[in-house]
Short mmCIF file of C-alpha atoms (C1' of nucleotides) in Angstrom, two decimals:
data_model
loop_
_atom_site.label_atom_id
_atom_site.label_comp_id
_atom_site.label_asym_id
_atom_site.label_seq_id
_atom_site.Cartn_x
_atom_site.Cartn_y
_atom_site.Cartn_z
CA MET A 185 -62.21 4.48 -25.09
CA SER A 186 -59.65 6.97 -23.81
CA SER A 187 -58.01 8.92 -26.56
CA ASP A 188 -55.04 9.53 -24.27
CA ALA A 189 -53.39 6.28 -25.29
CA LEU A 190 -53.99 7.07 -28.94
CA PHE A 191 -52.43 10.53 -28.85
CA ALA A 192 -49.57 9.29 -26.71
CA ALA A 193 -48.88 6.46 -29.14
CA LEU A 194 -48.72 8.87 -32.05
CA ALA A 195 -46.36 11.21 -30.23
CA SER A 196 -43.31 9.13 -31.10
CA PRO A 197 -41.76 9.49 -34.57
CA ALA A 198 -40.61 5.87 -34.44
CA ARG A 199 -44.14 4.68 -33.85
CA ARG A 200 -45.57 6.86 -36.60
CA ARG A 201 -42.94 5.40 -38.91
CA LEU A 202 -44.01 1.89 -37.96
CA LEU A 203 -47.58 2.74 -38.89
CA GLU A 204 -46.44 4.20 -42.17
CA LEU A 205 -44.44 1.09 -43.02
CA LEU A 206 -47.43 -1.12 -42.35
CA LEU A 207 -49.63 1.17 -44.38
CA ARG A 208 -47.37 1.33 -47.41
CA GLU A 209 -45.89 -2.15 -47.43
CA GLY A 210 -48.57 -4.17 -45.74
CA ASP A 211 -48.34 -6.75 -42.97
CA GLN A 212 -44.87 -7.69 -41.84
CA PRO A 213 -43.15 -9.72 -39.14
CA ALA A 214 -41.62 -7.74 -36.29
CA GLY A 215 -38.07 -8.49 -37.32
CA ARG A 216 -38.49 -7.13 -40.80
CA LEU A 217 -39.89 -3.93 -39.38
CA ALA A 218 -37.06 -3.66 -36.89
CA GLU A 219 -34.42 -3.91 -39.63
CA ARG A 220 -35.39 -0.51 -40.90
CA PHE A 221 -34.62 1.26 -37.66
CA ASP A 222 -31.40 2.50 -36.20
CA MET A 223 -32.49 1.29 -32.82
CA SER A 224 -32.23 -2.15 -31.28
CA ARG A 225 -34.81 -4.80 -32.06
CA PRO A 226 -36.16 -4.97 -28.49
CA SER A 227 -36.77 -1.22 -28.56
CA VAL A 228 -38.81 -1.58 -31.72
CA SER A 229 -40.64 -4.40 -30.01
CA GLU A 230 -41.58 -2.05 -27.19
CA HIS A 231 -42.86 0.53 -29.61
CA LEU A 232 -44.98 -2.18 -31.18
CA LYS A 233 -46.38 -2.93 -27.76
CA VAL A 234 -47.44 0.68 -27.30
CA LEU A 235 -49.13 0.59 -30.69
CA ARG A 236 -50.81 -2.68 -29.78
CA ASP A 237 -52.10 -1.23 -26.50
CA ALA A 238 -53.52 1.71 -28.40
CA GLY A 239 -55.23 -0.67 -30.79
CA LEU A 240 -53.30 0.67 -33.76
CA VAL A 241 -51.74 -2.63 -34.75
CA ALA A 242 -52.68 -6.26 -34.30
CA GLU A 243 -50.40 -9.26 -34.31
CA ALA A 244 -50.92 -12.67 -35.85
CA ARG A 245 -48.58 -15.48 -34.91
CA ARG A 246 -47.33 -17.43 -37.88
CA GLY A 247 -44.93 -20.09 -36.79
CA ARG A 248 -42.23 -18.34 -34.86
CA GLU A 249 -42.91 -15.04 -36.54
CA ARG A 250 -45.38 -12.41 -35.44
CA HIS A 251 -46.95 -10.57 -38.28
CA TYR A 252 -48.16 -7.10 -37.53
CA ARG A 253 -50.94 -5.41 -39.38
CA LEU A 254 -52.25 -1.89 -39.28
CA GLU A 255 -55.52 -1.29 -37.47
CA ALA A 256 -56.72 2.07 -38.69
CA GLU A 257 -59.96 2.19 -36.76
CA PRO A 258 -58.68 4.15 -33.75
CA LEU A 259 -57.41 6.76 -36.18
CA MET A 260 -60.97 7.35 -37.23
CA SER A 261 -61.67 8.66 -33.75
CA LEU A 262 -58.77 11.02 -34.30
CA ARG A 263 -60.57 12.24 -37.38
CA ASP A 264 -63.67 12.80 -35.27
CA TRP A 265 -61.62 14.71 -32.73
CA LEU A 266 -60.24 16.80 -35.53
CA SER A 267 -63.45 17.70 -37.31
CA PRO A 268 -64.65 20.59 -35.11
CA TYR A 269 -61.23 22.18 -35.59
CA GLU A 270 -61.56 21.72 -39.30
CA ARG A 271 -64.92 23.45 -39.19
CA PHE A 272 -63.35 26.27 -37.21
CA TRP A 273 -60.57 26.50 -39.77
CA ARG A 274 -62.98 26.67 -42.67
CA GLU A 275 -65.04 29.40 -41.02
CA ARG A 276 -61.91 31.45 -40.57
CA LEU A 277 -61.00 30.94 -44.19
CA ALA A 278 -64.47 31.99 -45.25
CA ALA A 279 -64.29 35.09 -43.07
CA LEU A 280 -60.96 35.97 -44.61
CA GLY A 281 -62.47 35.62 -48.05
CA THR A 282 -65.26 38.02 -47.14
CA ILE A 283 -62.78 40.58 -45.92
CA LEU A 284 -60.79 40.31 -49.12
CA ASP A 285 -63.96 40.67 -51.17
CA GLU A 286 -64.78 43.88 -49.36
CA MET A 287 -61.38 45.36 -50.03
CA PRO A 288 -60.93 48.11 -52.58
CA SER A 289 -60.06 46.53 -55.90
CA THR A 290 -57.17 48.95 -56.36
CA MET A 291 -55.19 46.71 -54.04
CA ASP A 292 -54.30 44.11 -56.62
CA GLU A 293 -50.62 43.52 -56.28
CA LYS A 294 -48.78 40.35 -56.97
CA ASP A 295 -48.04 38.16 -53.96
CA ASP A 296 -45.37 35.54 -54.01
CA ASP A 297 -44.47 32.95 -51.42
CA MET B 112 -42.46 22.24 -40.76
CA SER B 113 -41.76 19.23 -38.58
CA SER B 114 -44.86 17.41 -37.48
CA ASP B 115 -42.97 16.13 -34.44
CA ALA B 116 -43.75 19.26 -32.47
CA LEU B 117 -47.38 19.03 -33.49
CA PHE B 118 -47.87 15.44 -32.40
CA ALA B 119 -45.90 16.02 -29.22
CA ALA B 120 -48.02 19.04 -28.37
CA LEU B 121 -51.21 17.04 -28.78
CA ALA B 122 -49.94 14.22 -26.59
CA SER B 123 -50.84 16.01 -23.38
CA PRO B 124 -54.48 15.93 -22.20
CA ALA B 125 -54.03 19.33 -20.57
CA ARG B 126 -52.96 20.85 -23.87
CA ARG B 127 -55.79 19.25 -25.79
CA ARG B 128 -58.15 20.66 -23.20
CA LEU B 129 -56.69 24.12 -23.73
CA LEU B 130 -57.33 23.83 -27.44
CA GLU B 131 -60.86 22.68 -26.80
CA LEU B 132 -61.54 25.63 -24.48
CA LEU B 133 -60.30 28.06 -27.09
CA LEU B 134 -62.37 26.34 -29.74
CA ARG B 135 -65.61 26.32 -27.81
CA GLU B 136 -65.35 29.57 -25.89
CA GLY B 137 -63.17 31.66 -28.13
CA ASP B 138 -60.15 33.79 -27.33
CA GLN B 139 -59.29 34.16 -23.67
CA PRO B 140 -56.56 35.60 -21.46
CA ALA B 141 -54.14 33.08 -19.97
CA GLY B 142 -55.43 33.53 -16.45
CA ARG B 143 -59.00 32.71 -17.36
CA LEU B 144 -57.83 29.54 -19.03
CA ALA B 145 -55.69 28.61 -16.04
CA GLU B 146 -58.65 28.92 -13.65
CA ARG B 147 -60.21 25.86 -15.18
CA PHE B 148 -57.29 23.60 -14.35
CA ASP B 149 -56.34 21.82 -11.19
CA MET B 150 -52.75 22.67 -11.84
CA SER B 151 -50.85 25.82 -10.99
CA ARG B 152 -51.01 28.85 -13.25
CA PRO B 153 -47.30 28.67 -14.24
CA SER B 154 -47.78 25.09 -15.35
CA VAL B 155 -50.64 26.10 -17.60
CA SER B 156 -48.42 28.87 -18.87
CA GLU B 157 -45.83 26.31 -19.87
CA HIS B 158 -48.40 24.24 -21.69
CA LEU B 159 -49.41 27.36 -23.56
CA LYS B 160 -45.79 27.82 -24.54
CA VAL B 161 -45.66 24.32 -26.02
CA LEU B 162 -48.82 25.06 -27.98
CA ARG B 163 -47.36 28.36 -29.14
CA ASP B 164 -44.17 26.66 -30.32
CA ALA B 165 -46.26 24.17 -32.27
CA GLY B 166 -48.15 27.04 -33.86
CA LEU B 167 -51.44 25.88 -32.38
CA VAL B 168 -52.18 29.07 -30.50
CA ALA B 169 -51.21 32.69 -30.91
CA GLU B 170 -51.10 35.39 -28.26
CA ALA B 171 -52.18 38.99 -28.49
CA ARG B 172 -51.15 41.37 -25.72
CA ARG B 173 -53.99 43.53 -24.51
CA GLY B 174 -52.83 45.71 -21.70
CA ARG B 175 -51.44 43.43 -19.07
CA GLU B 176 -53.40 40.48 -20.33
CA ARG B 177 -52.37 38.05 -23.01
CA HIS B 178 -55.22 36.79 -25.05
CA TYR B 179 -54.77 33.42 -26.62
CA ARG B 180 -56.50 32.32 -29.75
CA LEU B 181 -56.69 29.01 -31.50
CA GLU B 182 -54.63 28.55 -34.65
CA ALA B 183 -56.12 25.56 -36.39
CA GLU B 184 -53.90 25.58 -39.44
CA PRO B 185 -51.29 23.07 -38.16
CA LEU B 186 -54.14 20.70 -37.46
CA MET B 187 -54.90 20.68 -41.14
CA SER B 188 -51.55 19.03 -41.71
CA LEU B 189 -52.66 16.43 -39.21
CA ARG B 190 -55.69 15.85 -41.40
CA ASP B 191 -53.35 15.38 -44.35
CA TRP B 192 -51.27 12.93 -42.37
CA LEU B 193 -54.43 11.06 -41.53
CA SER B 194 -55.95 10.81 -44.97
CA PRO B 195 -54.02 7.81 -46.33
CA TYR B 196 -55.02 5.90 -43.22
CA GLU B 197 -58.59 6.89 -43.79
CA ARG B 198 -58.36 5.56 -47.33
CA PHE B 199 -56.90 2.34 -45.97
CA TRP B 200 -59.73 2.13 -43.48
CA ARG B 201 -62.37 2.61 -46.14
CA GLU B 202 -60.83 -0.03 -48.38
CA ARG B 203 -60.94 -2.50 -45.52
CA LEU B 204 -64.55 -1.65 -44.89
CA ALA B 205 -65.36 -2.13 -48.54
CA ALA B 206 -63.56 -5.47 -48.57
CA LEU B 207 -65.50 -6.54 -45.54
CA GLY B 208 -68.73 -5.59 -47.29
CA THR B 209 -67.78 -7.74 -50.27
CA ILE B 210 -67.08 -10.70 -48.04
CA LEU B 211 -70.42 -10.29 -46.32
CA ASP B 212 -72.15 -10.03 -49.67
CA GLU B 213 -70.60 -13.30 -50.75
CA MET B 214 -71.69 -15.10 -47.62
CA PRO B 215 -74.53 -17.62 -47.71
CA SER B 216 -77.67 -15.79 -46.68
CA THR B 217 -78.53 -18.60 -44.27
CA MET B 218 -75.99 -17.11 -41.86
CA ASP B 219 -78.24 -14.44 -40.44
CA GLU B 220 -78.00 -14.81 -36.70
CA LYS B 221 -78.17 -12.10 -34.14
CA ASP B 222 -74.82 -10.97 -32.79
CA ASP B 223 -74.50 -9.16 -29.52
CA ASP B 224 -71.40 -7.76 -27.85
"C1'" DT C 148 -44.63 56.50 -6.87
"C1'" DT C 149 -46.77 52.65 -4.65
"C1'" DG C 150 -49.44 48.71 -4.68
"C1'" DA C 151 -52.04 45.24 -6.95
"C1'" DT C 152 -52.78 42.31 -10.97
"C1'" DA C 153 -51.50 39.40 -15.19
"C1'" DG C 154 -48.46 36.31 -16.60
"C1'" DG C 155 -43.99 34.65 -17.99
"C1'" DT C 156 -39.27 32.37 -16.44
"C1'" DA C 157 -35.88 29.81 -13.26
"C1'" DG C 158 -34.59 25.98 -10.75
"C1'" DG C 159 -35.61 21.72 -9.03
"C1'" DA C 160 -38.17 17.39 -7.55
"C1'" DT C 161 -40.47 13.50 -9.42
"C1'" DA C 162 -42.53 10.71 -13.02
"C1'" DT C 163 -42.38 8.97 -17.48
"C1'" DT C 164 -40.23 7.74 -21.85
"C1'" DT C 165 -36.81 5.92 -24.45
"C1'" DC C 166 -33.22 3.23 -25.20
"C1'" DC C 167 -29.90 -0.33 -24.07
"C1'" DT C 168 -28.01 -5.25 -22.86
"C1'" DA C 169 -29.08 -9.49 -20.99
"C1'" DC C 170 -32.17 -13.21 -20.78
"C1'" DG C 171 -36.42 -16.26 -21.40
"C1'" DT C 172 -39.71 -18.77 -24.40
"C1'" DA C 173 -41.46 -20.85 -28.42
"C1'" DT C 174 -41.02 -22.70 -32.97
"C1'" DA C 175 -38.29 -24.79 -36.97
"C1'" DG C 176 -34.88 -27.58 -38.79
"C1'" DT C 177 -31.45 -31.40 -38.29
"C1'" DA D 149 -32.73 -33.97 -28.36
"C1'" DC D 150 -29.97 -30.07 -29.90
"C1'" DT D 151 -29.19 -25.72 -32.24
"C1'" DA D 152 -30.66 -21.66 -34.48
"C1'" DT D 153 -34.14 -18.23 -35.19
"C1'" DA D 154 -37.90 -14.93 -33.98
"C1'" DC D 155 -39.33 -12.08 -30.62
"C1'" DG D 156 -40.94 -10.71 -26.24
"C1'" DT D 157 -39.72 -9.18 -21.22
"C1'" DA D 158 -36.64 -7.57 -17.22
"C1'" DG D 159 -33.93 -4.27 -15.22
"C1'" DG D 160 -31.62 -0.18 -15.45
"C1'" DA D 161 -29.32 4.20 -17.34
"C1'" DA D 162 -30.18 8.50 -19.36
"C1'" DA D 163 -33.07 11.87 -21.36
"C1'" DT D 164 -37.36 14.34 -21.27
"C1'" DA D 165 -41.84 15.82 -19.48
"C1'" DT D 166 -44.60 17.51 -15.94
"C1'" DC D 167 -45.44 19.84 -12.11
"C1'" DC D 168 -44.28 22.75 -8.23
"C1'" DT D 169 -42.70 27.21 -5.58
"C1'" DA D 170 -40.29 31.27 -5.87
"C1'" DC D 171 -39.31 35.23 -8.44
"C1'" DC D 172 -39.20 38.90 -12.19
"C1'" DT D 173 -41.35 42.18 -15.44
"C1'" DA D 174 -45.04 44.97 -17.30
"C1'" DT D 175 -49.32 47.28 -16.86
"C1'" DC D 176 -53.13 49.47 -14.44
"C1'" DA D 177 -55.11 52.29 -10.77
"C1'" DA D 178 -54.73 55.30 -6.82
#
DNA sequence: TTGATAGGTAGGATATTTCCTACGTATAGT
DNA sequence: ACTATACGTAGGAAATATCCTACCTATCAA
């Protein structure tokens, strides 16, 4: 409902890395995820909690392990949030193109970057 | 370059609101933006600084005013960040569709939630 | 030049985040 | 039943974020 939790969850590099690991390597138990981090296991566990609260991951208990899986749905609301900005961006690009089209053609120099 | 500053900038509701104001109402001087907030003008000014540092807004000095405008380009890197998750999301949706297709057709009950 | 306006910066109080080391709970294996 | 493993939670230290009230600078207008 509130996108605040979503944006806040994504603000931490550690949490974005967790999402990326789940995306690229699939579901994993918490411990296996934690191994990859320089930080303590409980800290990773807390980051997982933030992601859980934001609906970005879900856990499934398998024996004494807890397997986490990516839940991408909330990210689709991020895409929705983004889209008017994308429209804005495209309009600016289009306007820039028009300006360039209207420029004297004698201005053809090489541009490198 | 680093997306950390971008995500961090978007983490604050006040800053997202600033972006939205610039998107929907166009360029505005800092003071006019600040009027809309419950917080003090210097606080808004600091939020604008964070947005500036993230490349999300640019200022143009006009007399004693500073007009801010939206710079949507960094948000396009957010879209890029998002896209693999969107692909993931679509694949899950497709998989769900397949499962539903393979279900016995006798299972058509109403579901409410 | 003097005064008013626009808006940034400094310093500080308070809240929040991030990380840690214990510690608790549940499951698996013996 | 006992021990080890997996993993969360508690409590707290330290860093960072958020907000405030001064305060400073630059421009405009008389």
